[in-house]
Tab-separated table of C-alpha atoms in Angstrom:
chain	number	residue	atom	x	y	z
S	1	MET	CA	-168.949	78.170	59.571
S	2	LEU	CA	-168.755	74.440	60.184
S	3	THR	CA	-170.881	72.291	57.917
S	4	ALA	CA	-172.036	68.750	58.548
S	5	PRO	CA	-169.276	67.130	56.461
S	6	ARG	CA	-166.632	69.147	58.259
S	7	LEU	CA	-168.024	68.137	61.656
S	8	ALA	CA	-168.022	64.480	60.661
S	9	ALA	CA	-164.400	64.722	59.512
S	10	ALA	CA	-163.413	66.400	62.762
S	11	ASN	CA	-165.091	63.652	64.789
S	12	ARG	CA	-163.284	60.953	62.820
S	13	LEU	CA	-159.958	62.768	63.356
S	14	LEU	CA	-160.499	63.046	67.114
S	15	HIS	CA	-161.083	59.276	67.408
S	16	THR	CA	-157.712	58.442	65.828
S	17	SER	CA	-154.381	58.373	67.714
S	18	ALA	CA	-152.779	60.884	65.377
S	19	GLY	CA	-155.626	63.270	65.953
S	20	LEU	CA	-155.340	62.940	69.705
S	21	ARG	CA	-151.614	63.677	69.568
S	22	ALA	CA	-152.191	66.696	67.342
S	23	LEU	CA	-154.822	68.021	69.701
S	24	ASP	CA	-152.599	67.467	72.711
S	25	ASN	CA	-149.735	69.306	71.034
S	26	ALA	CA	-151.977	72.171	70.075
S	27	PHE	CA	-153.235	72.827	73.593
S	28	SER	CA	-150.089	71.919	75.571
S	29	LYS	CA	-147.686	74.691	76.642
S	30	PRO	CA	-144.228	74.756	75.124
S	31	PRO	CA	-141.366	73.914	77.525
S	32	ARG	CA	-139.958	76.933	79.288
S	33	LEU	CA	-136.307	77.561	78.786
S	34	PRO	CA	-134.269	78.940	81.672
S	35	GLN	CA	-134.016	82.673	81.195
S	36	ARG	CA	-132.087	85.284	83.068
S	37	THR	CA	-134.036	87.731	85.105
S	38	VAL	CA	-133.824	91.156	83.507
S	39	ARG	CA	-133.892	94.026	85.927
S	40	ARG	CA	-136.313	96.806	85.152
S	41	LEU	CA	-134.646	100.153	84.587
S	42	PRO	CA	-135.579	102.896	87.050
S	43	THR	CA	-137.563	105.837	85.681
S	44	ASN	CA	-136.465	109.439	85.846
S	45	THR	CA	-138.208	111.123	88.768
S	46	VAL	CA	-135.717	114.001	89.031
S	47	VAL	CA	-134.495	112.893	92.474
S	48	LYS	CA	-133.093	109.343	92.661
S	49	PHE	CA	-131.152	107.370	95.277
S	50	VAL	CA	-128.554	104.982	93.901
S	51	PRO	CA	-128.130	101.824	96.067
S	52	GLN	CA	-124.784	100.754	97.434
S	53	GLN	CA	-122.588	98.598	95.145
S	54	GLU	CA	-124.446	99.738	92.042
S	55	ALA	CA	-123.577	102.066	89.185
S	56	TRP	CA	-126.187	103.709	86.956
S	57	VAL	CA	-125.282	104.805	83.449
S	58	VAL	CA	-127.139	108.001	82.468
S	59	GLU	CA	-127.674	109.108	78.886
S	60	ARG	CA	-128.700	112.628	77.938
S	61	MET	CA	-130.575	112.931	74.696
S	62	GLY	CA	-129.402	109.451	73.664
S	63	ARG	CA	-125.724	110.056	74.402
S	64	PHE	CA	-123.650	108.941	77.356
S	65	SER	CA	-123.647	111.593	80.058
S	66	ARG	CA	-122.303	110.271	83.335
S	67	ILE	CA	-122.230	107.360	85.814
S	68	LEU	CA	-124.195	107.808	89.031
S	69	GLU	CA	-122.452	106.590	92.180
S	70	PRO	CA	-124.289	105.372	95.314
S	71	GLY	CA	-126.203	108.124	97.035
S	72	LEU	CA	-128.365	111.066	95.984
S	73	ALA	CA	-128.613	111.930	92.278
S	74	ILE	CA	-130.473	114.761	90.488
S	75	LEU	CA	-131.696	114.134	86.936
S	76	ILE	CA	-133.184	116.479	84.336
S	77	PRO	CA	-136.650	115.360	83.288
S	78	PHE	CA	-137.199	114.309	79.660
S	79	LEU	CA	-133.490	114.833	78.846
S	80	ASP	CA	-131.751	112.355	81.160
S	81	ARG	CA	-132.469	108.645	80.990
S	82	ILE	CA	-131.056	105.792	83.079
S	83	ALA	CA	-129.921	103.483	80.298
S	84	TYR	CA	-128.014	100.758	82.237
S	85	THR	CA	-127.670	99.600	85.829
S	86	GLN	CA	-124.522	97.660	86.660
S	87	SER	CA	-124.045	95.674	89.859
S	88	LEU	CA	-120.571	95.982	91.301
S	89	LYS	CA	-120.933	92.847	93.414
S	90	GLU	CA	-119.228	89.567	92.677
S	91	VAL	CA	-121.496	87.399	90.546
S	92	ALA	CA	-121.415	83.597	90.232
S	93	ILE	CA	-122.766	82.050	87.066
S	94	GLU	CA	-123.035	78.370	86.232
S	95	ILE	CA	-121.223	77.135	83.145
S	96	PRO	CA	-123.399	74.478	81.452
S	97	THR	CA	-122.130	70.965	80.874
S	98	GLN	CA	-120.081	70.654	77.712
S	99	THR	CA	-117.867	68.096	76.014
S	100	ALA	CA	-114.167	68.498	75.422
S	101	ILE	CA	-111.526	66.253	73.874
S	102	THR	CA	-108.171	65.879	75.595
S	103	GLN	CA	-104.801	65.617	73.913
S	104	ASP	CA	-104.927	61.806	74.096
S	105	ASN	CA	-108.387	61.753	72.393
S	106	VAL	CA	-110.591	61.142	75.426
S	107	THR	CA	-113.997	62.822	75.412
S	108	LEU	CA	-114.898	64.464	78.719
S	109	GLU	CA	-118.043	66.118	80.015
S	110	LEU	CA	-117.328	69.121	82.224
S	111	ASP	CA	-119.204	71.858	83.995
S	112	GLY	CA	-118.089	74.637	86.262
S	113	VAL	CA	-118.810	77.859	88.076
S	114	LEU	CA	-117.445	81.261	87.049
S	115	TYR	CA	-117.060	84.207	89.414
S	116	TYR	CA	-116.751	87.638	87.835
S	117	LYS	CA	-117.169	91.280	88.768
S	118	VAL	CA	-117.848	94.501	86.855
S	119	VAL	CA	-114.889	96.854	87.286
S	120	ASP	CA	-115.783	99.441	84.617
S	121	PRO	CA	-119.529	100.174	84.261
S	122	TYR	CA	-118.995	102.204	81.053
S	123	LYS	CA	-117.230	99.334	79.232
S	124	ALA	CA	-119.689	96.807	80.630
S	125	ALA	CA	-122.572	98.882	79.233
S	126	TYR	CA	-121.193	99.849	75.819
S	127	GLY	CA	-118.420	97.288	75.240
S	128	VAL	CA	-120.585	94.168	75.008
S	129	ALA	CA	-124.271	93.561	74.370
S	130	ASP	CA	-124.825	90.805	76.971
S	131	ALA	CA	-121.928	90.526	79.376
S	132	GLU	CA	-123.110	87.387	81.162
S	133	PHE	CA	-123.813	85.454	77.955
S	134	SER	CA	-120.544	86.588	76.414
S	135	ILE	CA	-118.417	85.600	79.391
S	136	THR	CA	-120.200	82.234	79.629
S	137	GLN	CA	-119.423	81.437	76.006
S	138	LEU	CA	-115.868	82.642	76.464
S	139	ALA	CA	-115.424	80.370	79.490
S	140	GLN	CA	-116.699	77.354	77.545
S	141	THR	CA	-114.478	77.908	74.530
S	142	THR	CA	-111.449	78.650	76.715
S	143	MET	CA	-112.011	75.498	78.756
S	144	ARG	CA	-112.225	73.368	75.603
S	145	ALA	CA	-109.027	74.940	74.272
S	146	GLU	CA	-107.120	74.375	77.510
S	147	ILE	CA	-108.277	70.772	77.864
S	148	GLY	CA	-107.280	70.072	74.264
S	149	GLN	CA	-103.674	70.806	75.251
S	150	MET	CA	-103.666	68.401	78.229
S	151	THR	CA	-103.868	64.651	78.621
S	152	LEU	CA	-106.504	62.924	80.715
S	153	ASP	CA	-104.173	62.251	83.631
S	154	THR	CA	-102.930	65.838	83.615
S	155	THR	CA	-106.502	67.160	83.522
S	156	LEU	CA	-107.512	65.078	86.524
S	157	ALA	CA	-104.347	65.752	88.515
S	158	GLU	CA	-103.735	69.442	87.775
S	159	ARG	CA	-107.203	70.896	88.084
S	160	ASN	CA	-105.934	73.997	89.893
S	161	ALA	CA	-103.508	74.783	87.088
S	162	LEU	CA	-106.325	74.329	84.563
S	163	ASN	CA	-108.554	76.752	86.500
S	164	HIS	CA	-105.734	79.292	86.677
S	165	ASN	CA	-105.118	79.116	82.914
S	166	ILE	CA	-108.825	79.565	82.157
S	167	VAL	CA	-109.033	82.650	84.420
S	168	ASN	CA	-106.006	84.243	82.726
S	169	ALA	CA	-107.423	83.594	79.253
S	170	ILE	CA	-110.850	85.035	80.177
S	171	ASN	CA	-109.319	88.151	81.761
S	172	LEU	CA	-107.194	88.741	78.692
S	173	ALA	CA	-110.249	88.603	76.396
S	174	SER	CA	-112.739	90.416	78.650
S	175	GLU	CA	-110.536	93.399	79.455
S	176	SER	CA	-112.369	95.548	76.887
S	177	TRP	CA	-115.721	94.570	78.423
S	178	GLY	CA	-114.992	96.096	81.821
S	179	ILE	CA	-115.326	92.661	83.489
S	180	ALA	CA	-112.727	90.902	85.648
S	181	CYS	CA	-112.884	87.132	86.112
S	182	LEU	CA	-111.989	86.453	89.737
S	183	ARG	CA	-111.852	82.648	89.646
S	184	TYR	CA	-113.119	79.647	87.773
S	185	GLU	CA	-113.845	76.290	89.366
S	186	ILE	CA	-114.378	73.056	87.457
S	187	ARG	CA	-117.161	71.360	89.324
S	188	ASP	CA	-117.435	67.911	87.759
S	189	ILE	CA	-115.437	65.925	85.215
S	190	HIS	CA	-117.176	62.895	83.721
S	191	PRO	CA	-114.961	60.585	81.620
S	192	PRO	CA	-116.580	57.800	79.537
S	193	SER	CA	-117.640	54.680	81.407
S	194	LYS	CA	-115.025	52.516	79.688
S	195	VAL	CA	-112.309	54.978	80.623
S	196	VAL	CA	-113.533	54.948	84.230
S	197	GLU	CA	-113.399	51.144	84.278
S	198	ALA	CA	-109.878	51.221	82.830
S	199	MET	CA	-108.847	53.750	85.480
S	200	HIS	CA	-110.266	51.542	88.221
S	201	SER	CA	-108.372	48.557	86.825
S	202	GLN	CA	-105.201	50.640	86.679
S	203	VAL	CA	-105.645	51.746	90.286
S	204	SER	CA	-106.236	48.156	91.392
S	205	ALA	CA	-103.146	46.977	89.516
S	206	GLU	CA	-101.087	49.800	91.007
S	207	ARG	CA	-102.224	48.914	94.523
S	208	SER	CA	-101.458	45.229	93.917
S	209	LYS	CA	-98.024	46.223	92.638
S	210	ARG	CA	-97.367	48.320	95.741
S	211	ALA	CA	-98.534	45.490	97.977
S	212	GLN	CA	-96.202	43.019	96.253
S	213	ILE	CA	-93.307	45.477	96.452
S	214	LEU	CA	-93.916	46.052	100.154
S	215	GLU	CA	-94.195	42.312	100.741
S	216	SER	CA	-90.931	41.637	98.889
S	217	GLU	CA	-89.213	44.449	100.796
S	218	GLY	CA	-90.445	42.929	104.040
S	219	ALA	CA	-89.162	39.465	103.052
S	220	ARG	CA	-85.822	40.990	102.010
S	221	GLN	CA	-85.467	42.879	105.262
S	222	SER	CA	-86.450	39.767	107.204
S	223	ALA	CA	-83.776	37.701	105.402
S	224	ILE	CA	-81.203	40.417	106.070
S	225	ASN	CA	-82.133	40.489	109.738
S	226	VAL	CA	-81.909	36.688	109.985
S	227	ALA	CA	-78.494	36.721	108.269
S	228	GLU	CA	-77.259	39.493	110.546
S	229	GLY	CA	-78.502	37.559	113.561
S	230	ALA	CA	-76.728	34.382	112.416
S	231	LYS	CA	-73.557	36.388	111.763
S	232	GLN	CA	-73.633	37.967	115.197
S	233	ALA	CA	-74.348	34.559	116.762
S	234	GLN	CA	-71.334	33.006	115.014
S	235	ILE	CA	-69.135	35.927	116.042
S	236	LEU	CA	-70.249	35.644	119.645
S	237	ALA	CA	-69.802	31.845	119.585
S	238	SER	CA	-66.271	32.207	118.181
S	239	GLU	CA	-65.475	34.849	120.785
S	240	ALA	CA	-66.766	32.545	123.507
S	241	ASP	CA	-64.748	29.598	122.112
S	242	LYS	CA	-61.654	31.811	121.943
S	243	ALA	CA	-62.125	32.965	125.509
S	244	GLN	CA	-62.714	29.368	126.599
S	245	GLN	CA	-59.519	28.152	124.875
S	246	ILE	CA	-57.537	31.044	126.373
S	247	ASN	CA	-58.865	30.280	129.818
S	248	ARG	CA	-58.156	26.564	129.381
S	249	ALA	CA	-54.609	27.264	128.166
S	250	MET	CA	-54.027	29.678	131.022
S	251	GLY	CA	-55.346	27.070	133.444
S	252	GLU	CA	-53.145	24.345	131.999
S	253	ALA	CA	-50.111	26.671	132.032
S	254	GLU	CA	-50.822	27.598	135.620
S	255	GLY	CA	-51.215	23.918	136.472
S	256	ILE	CA	-47.898	23.060	134.814
S	257	ARG	CA	-46.279	26.008	136.569
S	258	GLN	CA	-47.615	24.924	139.933
S	259	THR	CA	-46.590	21.300	139.302
S	260	ALA	CA	-43.081	22.356	138.268
S	261	THR	CA	-42.826	24.600	141.320
S	262	ALA	CA	-43.967	21.792	143.573
S	263	GLU	CA	-41.521	19.333	141.993
S	264	ALA	CA	-38.688	21.858	142.249
S	265	GLN	CA	-39.479	22.454	145.912
S	266	ALA	CA	-39.669	18.702	146.541
S	267	ILE	CA	-36.334	18.106	144.796
S	268	GLU	CA	-34.777	20.997	146.677
S	269	ARG	CA	-35.977	19.619	150.021
S	270	VAL	CA	-34.807	16.097	149.144
S	271	ALA	CA	-31.388	17.420	148.162
S	272	GLN	CA	-31.207	19.494	151.328
S	273	ALA	CA	-32.196	16.483	153.406
S	274	ILE	CA	-29.573	14.352	151.702
S	275	ARG	CA	-26.815	16.904	152.360
S	276	GLN	CA	-27.738	17.539	155.944
S	277	SER	CA	-28.278	13.922	157.123
S	278	ASP	CA	-25.743	11.110	157.612
S	279	GLY	CA	-26.340	8.265	155.219
S	280	GLY	CA	-28.677	10.358	153.090
S	281	GLU	CA	-26.971	9.286	149.895
S	282	LEU	CA	-27.424	5.623	150.809
S	283	ALA	CA	-31.128	6.233	151.496
S	284	ALA	CA	-31.489	8.019	148.154
S	285	GLY	CA	-29.722	5.162	146.413
S	286	LEU	CA	-32.032	2.659	148.063
S	287	HIS	CA	-35.046	4.706	146.939
S	288	VAL	CA	-33.732	4.878	143.363
S	289	ALA	CA	-33.166	1.133	143.376
S	290	GLN	CA	-36.738	0.524	144.513
S	291	GLN	CA	-38.121	2.752	141.757
S	292	TYR	CA	-35.921	1.024	139.211
S	293	VAL	CA	-37.210	-2.406	140.246
S	294	GLU	CA	-40.834	-1.198	140.169
S	295	ALA	CA	-40.407	0.362	136.754
S	296	PHE	CA	-38.852	-2.778	135.385
S	297	GLY	CA	-41.789	-4.787	136.726
S	298	LYS	CA	-44.311	-2.539	134.897
S	299	ILE	CA	-42.672	-2.910	131.502
S	300	ALA	CA	-44.391	-6.223	130.765
S	301	LYS	CA	-47.809	-4.817	131.611
S	302	GLU	CA	-47.631	-1.803	129.266
S	303	SER	CA	-45.985	-3.304	126.149
S	304	ASN	CA	-45.492	-6.600	124.377
S	305	THR	CA	-41.881	-5.778	123.495
S	306	ILE	CA	-39.497	-5.907	126.479
S	307	VAL	CA	-35.828	-4.939	126.588
S	308	VAL	CA	-34.326	-7.245	129.237
S	309	PRO	CA	-30.950	-6.524	130.908
S	310	ALA	CA	-28.186	-9.083	130.735
S	311	ALA	CA	-28.535	-10.055	134.424
S	312	ALA	CA	-32.315	-9.822	134.803
S	313	ASN	CA	-32.409	-12.580	137.443
S	314	ASP	CA	-29.746	-10.970	139.585
S	315	VAL	CA	-31.476	-8.357	141.742
S	316	SER	CA	-28.285	-7.363	143.482
S	317	ALA	CA	-26.643	-6.625	140.157
S	318	MET	CA	-29.602	-4.454	139.175
S	319	VAL	CA	-29.427	-2.570	142.435
S	320	ALA	CA	-25.669	-2.173	142.054
S	321	GLN	CA	-26.221	-0.783	138.536
S	322	ALA	CA	-28.815	1.691	139.844
S	323	MET	CA	-26.470	2.737	142.645
S	324	SER	CA	-23.631	3.268	140.187
S	325	VAL	CA	-25.896	5.519	138.100
S	326	PHE	CA	-26.852	7.454	141.218
S	327	SER	CA	-23.150	7.689	142.290
S	328	SER	CA	-22.069	9.039	138.901
S	329	VAL	CA	-24.918	11.619	138.969
S	330	SER	CA	-23.921	12.662	142.506
S	331	ALA	CA	-20.255	12.978	141.529
S	332	ASN	CA	-21.115	15.165	138.577
S	333	GLN	CA	-23.304	17.364	140.767
S	334	LYS	CA	-20.490	17.786	143.331
S	335	LYS	CA	-18.004	18.629	140.594
S	336	HIS	CA	-20.253	21.311	139.139
S	337	ALA	CA	-21.012	22.696	142.597
S	338	ALA	CA	-17.259	22.976	143.405
S	339	ALA	CA	-16.580	24.755	140.104
S	340	TYR	CA	-19.449	27.240	140.724
S	341	THR	CA	-18.140	27.932	144.265
S	342	LYS	CA	-14.630	28.484	143.008
S	343	ARG	CA	-15.782	31.000	140.352
S	344	SER	CA	-17.806	32.967	142.857
S	345	LYS	CA	-14.926	33.497	145.414
S	346	PRO	CA	-13.209	36.956	145.344
S	347	SER	CA	-9.466	36.944	144.554
S	348	ASP	CA	-6.689	39.355	143.692
S	349	GLU	CA	-5.482	40.101	140.182
S	350	GLY	CA	-2.691	37.476	140.069
S	351	SER	CA	-4.561	34.690	141.686
S	352	GLY	CA	-7.739	35.839	139.864
S	353	GLY	CA	-6.012	35.450	136.526
S	354	PHE	CA	-4.664	32.026	137.477
S	355	GLY	CA	-8.030	30.924	138.804
S	356	SER	CA	-9.730	32.100	135.684
S	357	GLU	CA	-7.297	30.149	133.579
S	358	GLN	CA	-7.938	26.975	135.561
S	359	VAL	CA	-11.686	27.392	135.314
S	360	GLY	CA	-11.289	27.996	131.687
S	361	HIS	CA	-9.350	24.765	131.250
């Protein structure tokens, strides 16, 4: 029973902040923790229908009796009891976020999703007390162990290999539980903020490095192309110069050949005209004398040093000298022509031998 002093003390306590907090804590509901939904076991009504993809474990007088498959099942009242119901469907459970340390001492926060299936209802019922809790804890410990053997870069790059190793480790440990882990997927990996900043800086530096390498390769290829172009241009220019020199030389040779042919034809016609006409030699001598006088007159114009003949003022003497030169040249030509004609005439053996001897002398 509350007395007056107790009521006064309670009023004073309610008007203080500590009292208000204590009262609020007393009447507030505690936070609800996420709990798994527990299926209610079916009761024994003698005739039962087992749903598809389920297995019911039946105990008789507290001991395992049999496993009921989907369909109609007959139970004995008071003796048979449905102790466990196992779902044979694939189940996905969420692995809570946990921390793990890599081989290079980087702390990571990871979470994932595990997919498992009951393959042996008997082992799942009697081999482990809480299969879902046990396999969740096993997945967490296995993931920490696997990540502890890998570096940060390997963990981020080879996520599939990490998932495969975790599945193998879980299947090896949960074989006696009648549970098969189908696959494990790491959902999120959260490195520390400083590590993320360092990774971003590394990526930026790597991209800058690639850009510089590509730019240098482009400049190198451009220089090579320019050098190849200059080389080809020089080769083509030299080929063109060579072809031009060959064409010029061929043109000059053809010009010299044509000039020589023309001069030979002119000389041949002059000689023929001289032989066939009366007084041709005198006309040729007169022409030679005229050229001699003209050439002598041009000497003073082309050079300061002049070689003057002994009788430079006697034109007749100069003409006579030119005619004597022409006469001696004509005599030599006639002599050679007579010798050539004599060698070309057919003769008998006696006269041929004598003629050969004379020509030889």
